[in-house]
Tab-separated table of C-alpha atoms in Angstrom:
chain	number	residue	atom	x	y	z
Z	1	MET	CA	3.716	-53.670	33.007
Z	2	LEU	CA	2.692	-54.221	29.429
Z	3	SER	CA	0.438	-56.622	28.880
Z	4	ASP	CA	-0.328	-58.841	25.656
Z	5	THR	CA	-2.822	-57.798	23.311
Z	6	PRO	CA	-6.124	-59.803	23.818
Z	7	GLY	CA	-6.458	-59.421	19.940
Z	8	ILE	CA	-8.250	-57.013	17.034
Z	9	HIS	CA	-9.885	-53.910	18.372
Z	10	HIS	CA	-11.159	-53.022	14.559
Z	11	VAL	CA	-10.279	-53.033	10.927
Z	12	THR	CA	-10.366	-49.416	8.716
Z	13	SER	CA	-10.301	-49.320	4.983
Z	14	MET	CA	-10.615	-46.934	1.728
Z	15	VAL	CA	-13.381	-46.628	0.386
Z	16	GLY	CA	-15.588	-44.679	-2.522
Z	17	ASP	CA	-19.036	-43.701	-2.347
Z	18	ALA	CA	-20.568	-43.840	1.329
Z	19	GLN	CA	-24.343	-44.680	0.276
Z	20	ALA	CA	-22.696	-48.093	-1.136
Z	21	ASN	CA	-20.611	-48.917	1.388
Z	22	LEU	CA	-23.058	-48.176	3.894
Z	23	ASP	CA	-25.759	-50.440	1.792
Z	24	PHE	CA	-23.553	-53.310	1.968
Z	25	TYR	CA	-22.073	-53.704	5.052
Z	26	VAL	CA	-25.402	-52.745	6.776
Z	27	GLY	CA	-27.936	-54.148	3.937
Z	28	THR	CA	-25.977	-57.527	2.506
Z	29	LEU	CA	-23.714	-58.120	5.043
Z	30	GLY	CA	-26.126	-56.928	7.785
Z	31	LEU	CA	-23.803	-55.473	10.350
Z	32	ARG	CA	-25.038	-52.992	12.246
Z	33	LEU	CA	-24.243	-48.854	11.428
Z	34	VAL	CA	-22.393	-47.991	15.185
Z	35	LYS	CA	-21.385	-44.720	14.265
Z	36	ARG	CA	-22.210	-42.204	11.510
Z	37	THR	CA	-19.416	-39.693	12.316
Z	38	VAL	CA	-16.375	-38.098	10.876
Z	39	ASN	CA	-12.656	-38.998	9.977
Z	40	HIS	CA	-10.754	-36.457	12.386
Z	41	GLU	CA	-8.125	-35.994	9.742
Z	42	ASP	CA	-10.844	-34.542	7.426
Z	43	VAL	CA	-14.046	-33.177	9.285
Z	44	LEU	CA	-15.814	-33.134	5.545
Z	45	ARG	CA	-15.502	-37.137	5.149
Z	46	TYR	CA	-17.640	-39.633	7.578
Z	47	HIS	CA	-16.055	-42.276	8.904
Z	48	LEU	CA	-18.380	-44.543	9.003
Z	49	TYR	CA	-18.579	-47.944	11.719
Z	50	TYR	CA	-19.505	-51.295	11.603
Z	51	GLY	CA	-20.302	-53.898	14.161
Z	52	ASN	CA	-22.508	-55.833	16.156
Z	53	GLY	CA	-25.451	-54.230	18.562
Z	54	ALA	CA	-23.418	-53.366	21.219
Z	55	GLY	CA	-20.378	-52.494	19.054
Z	56	ASP	CA	-17.895	-54.518	20.787
Z	57	LEU	CA	-14.387	-54.632	19.970
Z	58	GLY	CA	-13.453	-57.079	17.689
Z	59	THR	CA	-16.743	-56.700	15.762
Z	60	VAL	CA	-15.707	-53.249	14.814
Z	61	TYR	CA	-14.746	-52.600	10.820
Z	62	THR	CA	-14.422	-48.955	9.802
Z	63	CYS	CA	-14.389	-47.205	6.880
Z	64	PHE	CA	-13.162	-44.143	5.696
Z	65	PRO	CA	-15.235	-42.936	2.106
Z	66	TYR	CA	-13.203	-41.238	-0.549
Z	67	PRO	CA	-15.484	-40.814	-3.616
Z	68	ASN	CA	-13.070	-39.550	-5.938
Z	69	GLU	CA	-9.915	-40.699	-4.686
Z	70	PRO	CA	-8.581	-43.448	-7.558
Z	71	PRO	CA	-8.273	-47.611	-6.998
Z	72	GLY	CA	-5.228	-48.836	-4.839
Z	73	ARG	CA	-3.999	-51.521	-5.903
Z	74	ARG	CA	-3.036	-54.707	-3.732
Z	75	GLY	CA	0.885	-55.195	-3.145
Z	76	ARG	CA	3.488	-54.794	-0.571
Z	77	PRO	CA	3.444	-53.893	1.988
Z	78	GLN	CA	-0.077	-54.016	2.833
Z	79	ILE	CA	-3.202	-55.370	4.726
Z	80	THR	CA	-4.789	-57.652	1.594
Z	81	ALA	CA	-7.551	-58.909	3.099
Z	82	ALA	CA	-9.900	-58.614	6.514
Z	83	SER	CA	-11.919	-61.448	7.438
Z	84	PHE	CA	-14.686	-62.092	9.328
Z	85	ALA	CA	-16.843	-64.891	11.186
Z	86	VAL	CA	-19.971	-66.618	10.845
Z	87	PRO	CA	-21.060	-69.586	12.281
Z	88	GLU	CA	-20.094	-73.187	11.182
Z	89	GLY	CA	-22.723	-74.386	8.071
Z	90	SER	CA	-23.633	-71.135	6.797
Z	91	LEU	CA	-21.056	-70.525	3.956
Z	92	ASP	CA	-23.787	-72.111	1.561
Z	93	TYR	CA	-26.406	-69.455	2.789
Z	94	TRP	CA	-23.829	-66.460	2.393
Z	95	ALA	CA	-22.371	-68.075	-1.125
Z	96	ASP	CA	-26.180	-67.677	-1.604
Z	97	ARG	CA	-26.996	-64.301	-0.430
Z	98	LEU	CA	-23.767	-62.581	-1.981
Z	99	GLY	CA	-24.953	-64.222	-5.512
Z	100	ASP	CA	-28.163	-62.619	-4.836
Z	101	HIS	CA	-26.992	-59.020	-4.374
Z	102	GLY	CA	-24.650	-59.947	-7.148
Z	103	VAL	CA	-21.273	-60.266	-5.464
Z	104	ASP	CA	-19.052	-62.877	-7.101
Z	105	THR	CA	-18.096	-65.444	-4.578
Z	106	GLU	CA	-14.796	-68.185	-4.418
Z	107	GLN	CA	-15.016	-70.710	-1.261
Z	108	GLY	CA	-11.799	-72.554	0.024
Z	109	SER	CA	-10.104	-73.363	2.639
Z	110	ARG	CA	-6.659	-73.121	4.616
Z	111	PHE	CA	-5.295	-74.019	7.723
Z	112	ASP	CA	-8.651	-76.267	8.579
Z	113	GLU	CA	-11.272	-73.654	7.768
Z	114	SER	CA	-13.672	-72.872	4.894
Z	115	ALA	CA	-13.956	-69.476	3.661
Z	116	LEU	CA	-15.959	-67.387	1.253
Z	117	ARG	CA	-13.956	-64.825	-0.681
Z	118	PHE	CA	-15.224	-61.766	-1.983
Z	119	GLU	CA	-15.244	-57.711	-3.020
Z	120	ASP	CA	-17.373	-54.742	-1.471
Z	121	PRO	CA	-18.171	-52.233	-4.002
Z	122	SER	CA	-14.881	-50.536	-3.448
Z	123	GLY	CA	-12.957	-53.829	-4.464
Z	124	THR	CA	-11.874	-54.198	-0.944
Z	125	ARG	CA	-10.950	-58.345	-0.601
Z	126	LEU	CA	-12.980	-59.651	2.495
Z	127	GLU	CA	-13.574	-63.243	3.184
Z	128	LEU	CA	-16.241	-65.398	5.525
Z	129	VAL	CA	-14.509	-67.778	7.509
Z	130	ALA	CA	-16.852	-70.251	9.111
Z	131	ALA	CA	-15.069	-70.108	12.569
Z	132	ASP	CA	-17.668	-70.296	15.883
Z	133	GLN	CA	-16.486	-67.554	18.119
Z	134	PRO	CA	-18.330	-65.791	21.367
Z	135	VAL	CA	-20.109	-62.765	19.870
Z	136	GLU	CA	-23.157	-62.094	20.036
Z	137	PRO	CA	-24.643	-60.792	16.439
Z	138	TRP	CA	-26.170	-58.249	15.289
Z	139	THR	CA	-30.139	-59.830	15.644
Z	140	GLU	CA	-32.273	-56.752	14.026
Z	141	GLY	CA	-30.033	-56.765	11.029
Z	142	SER	CA	-30.711	-57.944	7.286
Z	143	VAL	CA	-29.396	-61.512	8.265
Z	144	PRO	CA	-31.122	-64.446	10.317
Z	145	GLU	CA	-29.165	-64.699	13.302
Z	146	ARG	CA	-28.091	-68.941	12.789
Z	147	ALA	CA	-26.069	-67.054	10.215
Z	148	ALA	CA	-24.950	-63.548	11.258
Z	149	ILE	CA	-21.485	-62.600	11.374
Z	150	ARG	CA	-19.998	-62.814	14.709
Z	151	GLY	CA	-16.887	-60.104	14.384
Z	152	ILE	CA	-13.665	-59.646	13.108
Z	153	HIS	CA	-11.956	-63.197	12.096
Z	154	GLY	CA	-8.871	-61.517	11.349
Z	155	VAL	CA	-6.671	-59.585	8.338
Z	156	THR	CA	-4.145	-60.961	6.306
Z	157	ALA	CA	-1.191	-58.449	6.104
Z	158	LEU	CA	1.464	-58.878	3.117
Z	159	PRO	CA	4.759	-57.134	4.226
Z	160	THR	CA	8.600	-56.515	2.645
Z	161	ASN	CA	9.693	-57.963	5.687
Z	162	PRO	CA	7.770	-60.490	7.405
Z	163	PHE	CA	10.397	-61.789	9.401
Z	164	ALA	CA	10.258	-58.090	10.714
Z	165	THR	CA	6.397	-57.759	11.288
Z	166	ALA	CA	6.679	-61.335	12.886
Z	167	SER	CA	8.703	-59.780	15.443
Z	168	VAL	CA	7.213	-56.563	16.436
Z	169	LEU	CA	3.617	-59.468	16.338
Z	170	ASP	CA	5.798	-61.224	19.012
Z	171	THR	CA	6.229	-58.524	21.189
Z	172	LEU	CA	2.475	-57.258	21.307
Z	173	GLY	CA	1.917	-61.018	22.390
Z	174	PHE	CA	1.015	-63.011	19.055
Z	175	ASP	CA	2.200	-66.220	19.056
Z	176	LEU	CA	2.985	-68.209	15.396
Z	177	VAL	CA	0.406	-71.223	15.277
Z	178	GLY	CA	0.860	-72.937	12.226
Z	179	GLU	CA	2.008	-72.546	8.281
Z	180	ASP	CA	0.177	-73.523	5.310
Z	181	GLY	CA	2.350	-73.203	2.266
Z	182	ASP	CA	3.661	-68.925	2.546
Z	183	ARG	CA	0.954	-68.381	4.438
Z	184	VAL	CA	1.983	-67.742	8.355
Z	185	ARG	CA	-0.501	-67.515	11.301
Z	186	TYR	CA	-0.259	-65.558	14.156
Z	187	ARG	CA	-3.165	-65.648	17.372
Z	188	ALA	CA	-2.919	-63.345	20.260
Z	189	GLY	CA	-4.357	-64.802	23.294
Z	190	GLY	CA	-8.582	-63.685	23.600
Z	191	ASP	CA	-11.587	-65.396	22.378
Z	192	HIS	CA	-11.718	-63.595	19.630
Z	193	SER	CA	-11.122	-61.696	16.574
Z	194	THR	CA	-7.075	-62.801	17.517
Z	195	VAL	CA	-5.655	-63.936	13.906
Z	196	VAL	CA	-3.360	-62.192	11.905
Z	197	ASP	CA	-1.740	-64.113	8.470
Z	198	LEU	CA	1.274	-63.576	7.061
Z	199	LEU	CA	2.022	-63.622	3.300
Z	200	ASP	CA	6.009	-65.324	2.940
Z	201	ARG	CA	6.009	-64.134	-1.185
Z	202	GLU	CA	6.945	-61.636	-3.826
Z	203	ALA	CA	5.031	-58.918	-4.655
Z	204	ASP	CA	4.226	-56.324	-6.798
Z	205	PHE	CA	4.446	-52.718	-4.235
Z	206	ALA	CA	0.461	-51.683	-3.352
Z	207	ARG	CA	-0.904	-48.063	-4.638
Z	208	GLU	CA	-3.062	-47.024	-1.432
Z	209	GLY	CA	-6.465	-45.815	-2.717
Z	210	SER	CA	-10.055	-46.598	-2.983
Z	211	GLY	CA	-10.623	-50.449	-1.728
Z	212	SER	CA	-7.216	-50.281	0.697
Z	213	ILE	CA	-7.563	-51.849	3.974
Z	214	HIS	CA	-5.710	-48.944	5.801
Z	215	HIS	CA	-4.780	-50.458	8.966
Z	216	VAL	CA	-5.420	-53.126	11.547
Z	217	ALA	CA	-5.727	-52.022	15.135
Z	218	VAL	CA	-5.381	-53.877	18.521
Z	219	ARG	CA	-6.151	-53.798	22.283
Z	220	VAL	CA	-4.480	-52.240	24.512
Z	221	GLY	CA	-6.293	-51.820	28.526
Z	222	ASP	CA	-5.992	-48.043	28.733
Z	223	GLU	CA	-3.576	-45.176	28.381
Z	224	GLU	CA	-1.365	-45.519	31.155
Z	225	GLU	CA	-0.813	-48.925	29.076
Z	226	LEU	CA	-0.713	-46.747	25.277
Z	227	HIS	CA	2.440	-44.228	26.849
Z	228	GLU	CA	4.499	-47.255	27.378
Z	229	TRP	CA	3.969	-49.067	24.506
Z	230	HIS	CA	4.585	-46.298	22.728
Z	231	ASP	CA	8.177	-45.547	24.572
Z	232	LEU	CA	8.491	-48.848	23.708
Z	233	PHE	CA	8.418	-49.023	20.205
Z	234	ARG	CA	10.879	-45.247	20.420
Z	235	GLU	CA	13.263	-46.966	22.657
Z	236	ARG	CA	13.692	-49.810	19.486
Z	237	ASP	CA	13.762	-47.170	16.834
Z	238	ILE	CA	9.996	-48.351	15.248
Z	239	GLU	CA	8.665	-45.283	14.242
Z	240	VAL	CA	5.792	-44.186	15.849
Z	241	SER	CA	3.235	-41.668	16.391
Z	242	ARG	CA	2.306	-39.544	19.005
Z	243	ILE	CA	-1.053	-40.334	21.614
Z	244	ARG	CA	-4.130	-39.242	18.883
Z	245	ASP	CA	-7.554	-38.991	20.886
Z	246	ARG	CA	-10.172	-40.900	18.217
Z	247	HIS	CA	-12.772	-40.144	20.689
Z	248	TYR	CA	-13.858	-43.542	21.284
Z	249	TYR	CA	-10.352	-44.615	22.656
Z	250	LYS	CA	-6.384	-43.413	22.542
Z	251	ALA	CA	-4.704	-44.722	19.673
Z	252	ILE	CA	-0.733	-44.765	18.793
Z	253	TYR	CA	-0.262	-46.056	15.087
Z	254	VAL	CA	2.999	-48.184	14.274
Z	255	ARG	CA	4.799	-48.425	10.790
Z	256	GLU	CA	6.482	-51.377	11.356
Z	257	PRO	CA	9.793	-52.366	9.883
Z	258	GLY	CA	7.585	-54.563	7.386
Z	259	GLY	CA	5.879	-51.432	5.971
Z	260	ILE	CA	2.128	-52.334	7.781
Z	261	LEU	CA	0.428	-50.007	9.675
Z	262	ILE	CA	-0.282	-51.624	12.898
Z	263	GLU	CA	-2.386	-48.866	15.792
Z	264	LEU	CA	-3.163	-49.812	19.494
Z	265	SER	CA	-6.475	-48.660	20.388
Z	266	THR	CA	-7.175	-48.312	24.057
Z	267	GLU	CA	-10.859	-50.481	24.788
Z	268	GLY	CA	-12.732	-47.076	26.134
Z	269	PRO	CA	-13.854	-44.649	26.681
Z	270	GLY	CA	-16.779	-46.612	24.484
Z	271	PHE	CA	-18.749	-46.313	21.461
Z	272	GLY	CA	-21.830	-44.919	24.148
Z	273	ILE	CA	-19.341	-41.972	24.852
Z	274	ASP	CA	-21.675	-40.182	23.131
Z	275	GLU	CA	-24.905	-41.562	22.071
Z	276	PRO	CA	-27.364	-44.539	23.751
Z	277	GLN	CA	-26.599	-47.904	21.987
Z	278	GLU	CA	-30.283	-48.045	21.385
Z	279	SER	CA	-29.818	-45.112	18.731
Z	280	PHE	CA	-25.981	-46.214	17.191
Z	281	GLY	CA	-25.730	-44.868	14.097
Z	282	GLU	CA	-29.345	-43.063	13.666
Z	283	SER	CA	-27.755	-39.199	13.056
Z	284	LEU	CA	-24.205	-37.420	12.546
Z	285	VAL	CA	-22.268	-37.272	15.846
Z	286	LEU	CA	-19.404	-35.510	15.726
Z	287	PRO	CA	-15.870	-35.124	18.268
Z	288	PRO	CA	-16.749	-32.251	21.092
Z	289	TRP	CA	-13.839	-30.018	18.993
Z	290	ALA	CA	-15.941	-30.172	16.066
Z	291	GLU	CA	-19.012	-29.173	17.191
Z	292	GLU	CA	-18.969	-25.503	17.059
Z	293	ASP	CA	-18.735	-26.218	12.907
Z	294	ARG	CA	-21.761	-28.855	12.972
Z	295	GLU	CA	-23.532	-26.535	10.126
Z	296	MET	CA	-20.231	-26.417	7.680
Z	297	VAL	CA	-19.924	-29.842	8.310
Z	298	GLU	CA	-23.265	-31.204	7.611
Z	299	GLY	CA	-23.534	-28.882	4.537
Z	300	GLN	CA	-20.755	-30.499	2.954
Z	301	LEU	CA	-21.498	-34.138	4.227
Z	302	PRO	CA	-23.376	-36.636	1.466
Z	303	PRO	CA	-26.593	-37.258	2.734
Z	304	LEU	CA	-27.160	-41.196	3.926
Z	305	GLU	CA	-29.586	-43.112	4.052
Z	306	THR	CA	-29.365	-46.258	5.992
Z	307	PRO	CA	-31.251	-49.357	4.233
Z	308	ALA	CA	-34.065	-51.768	5.539
Z	309	THR	CA	-32.551	-54.120	8.173
Z	310	ALA	CA	-35.483	-56.230	8.286
Z	311	SER	CA	-34.185	-60.037	7.899
Z	312	ASP	CA	-35.176	-60.862	4.494
Z	313	GLY	CA	-34.887	-64.899	5.385
Z	314	SER	CA	-32.945	-65.078	1.676
Z	315	GLY	CA	-31.531	-68.214	1.455
Z	316	ASP	CA	-32.103	-69.329	4.887
Z	317	GLY	CA	-32.281	-73.107	2.591
Z	318	GLY	CA	-28.753	-73.205	3.917
Z	319	ALA	CA	-28.209	-71.049	6.956
Z	320	THR	CA	-27.948	-74.579	8.511
Z	321	GLY	CA	-26.600	-77.080	6.838
Z	322	GLY	CA	-23.952	-77.650	3.391
Z	323	ALA	CA	-20.301	-78.551	3.414
Z	324	ASP	CA	-18.961	-75.416	3.549
Z	325	GLY	CA	-15.929	-77.192	1.976
Z	326	GLY	CA	-14.006	-76.186	-1.132
Z	327	ALA	CA	-9.984	-76.291	-2.769
Z	328	ASP	CA	-7.320	-74.149	-1.364
Z	329	PHE	CA	-6.682	-70.847	-2.351
Z	330	GLU	CA	-4.683	-70.201	-5.039
Z	331	ALA	CA	-1.248	-69.627	-4.756
Z	332	GLY	CA	-1.732	-66.522	-5.607
Z	333	ASP	CA	-4.572	-65.202	-2.585
């Protein structure tokens, strides 16, 4: 029996330099490096997972570093932005912190939510949304707990056919909850990491590359249910992959008719399958089938140094107050 997804499992982007990526997501955004592993399709490339202390589903943002990949171009069909939830009243802190790290920001609002927009070192569009979520933050990172990220808030997608994309979201269990200009919001039934916004507008076609968000994954209970979803999409003539073993979860990939790549991922076995939680991210972990090639793989991957993670207290004065308001983002967002 198919169940509605409770929300987002993870979001994955393509980025440039691995060290710059690690410095930004751990050093600047204060996330934990949950997994230092490899791309299953190309074991000579890193796959870096970031999240909260436990790597809880809905907090996980992953990156494929491709240092020689040309920059991508935002457009359709593509996920154009990913957002993280931060506590109400913390956006002034974040504006100061990101500015201190040389990151330009833009503050605005939509659906009565205040947000701060910026880009990571590869040009990936990110947002911090003031939205309290019942998620435990990573408390040993570089950001004070009262301002720390509380998981993924959602993604913004720009499909070629928003009505077709909306139909697939409805099938997965997302409900239409509002419209704000040409932005239509769908929300899953869980208590965190539930938002998918669809943009209904004309735009140039996208080019995948460094700075592109590759896919959004939604949660599925187990492998048996994943098989049922696979069969359902095939029956509806929607492009779907075979079931892939990603070591920490099983997954299928759906290229829905609006052109957005959606992954369906099981909730287990989880990130504790190959190392204890207290040592997440400290060493390179490989899927079992790649272990015999560890020496070769390690010899080809560039070294990575995890940045200092002690809270630096920068901008603390804005972490508990501030107006958090701002003009609406422009129509091109």
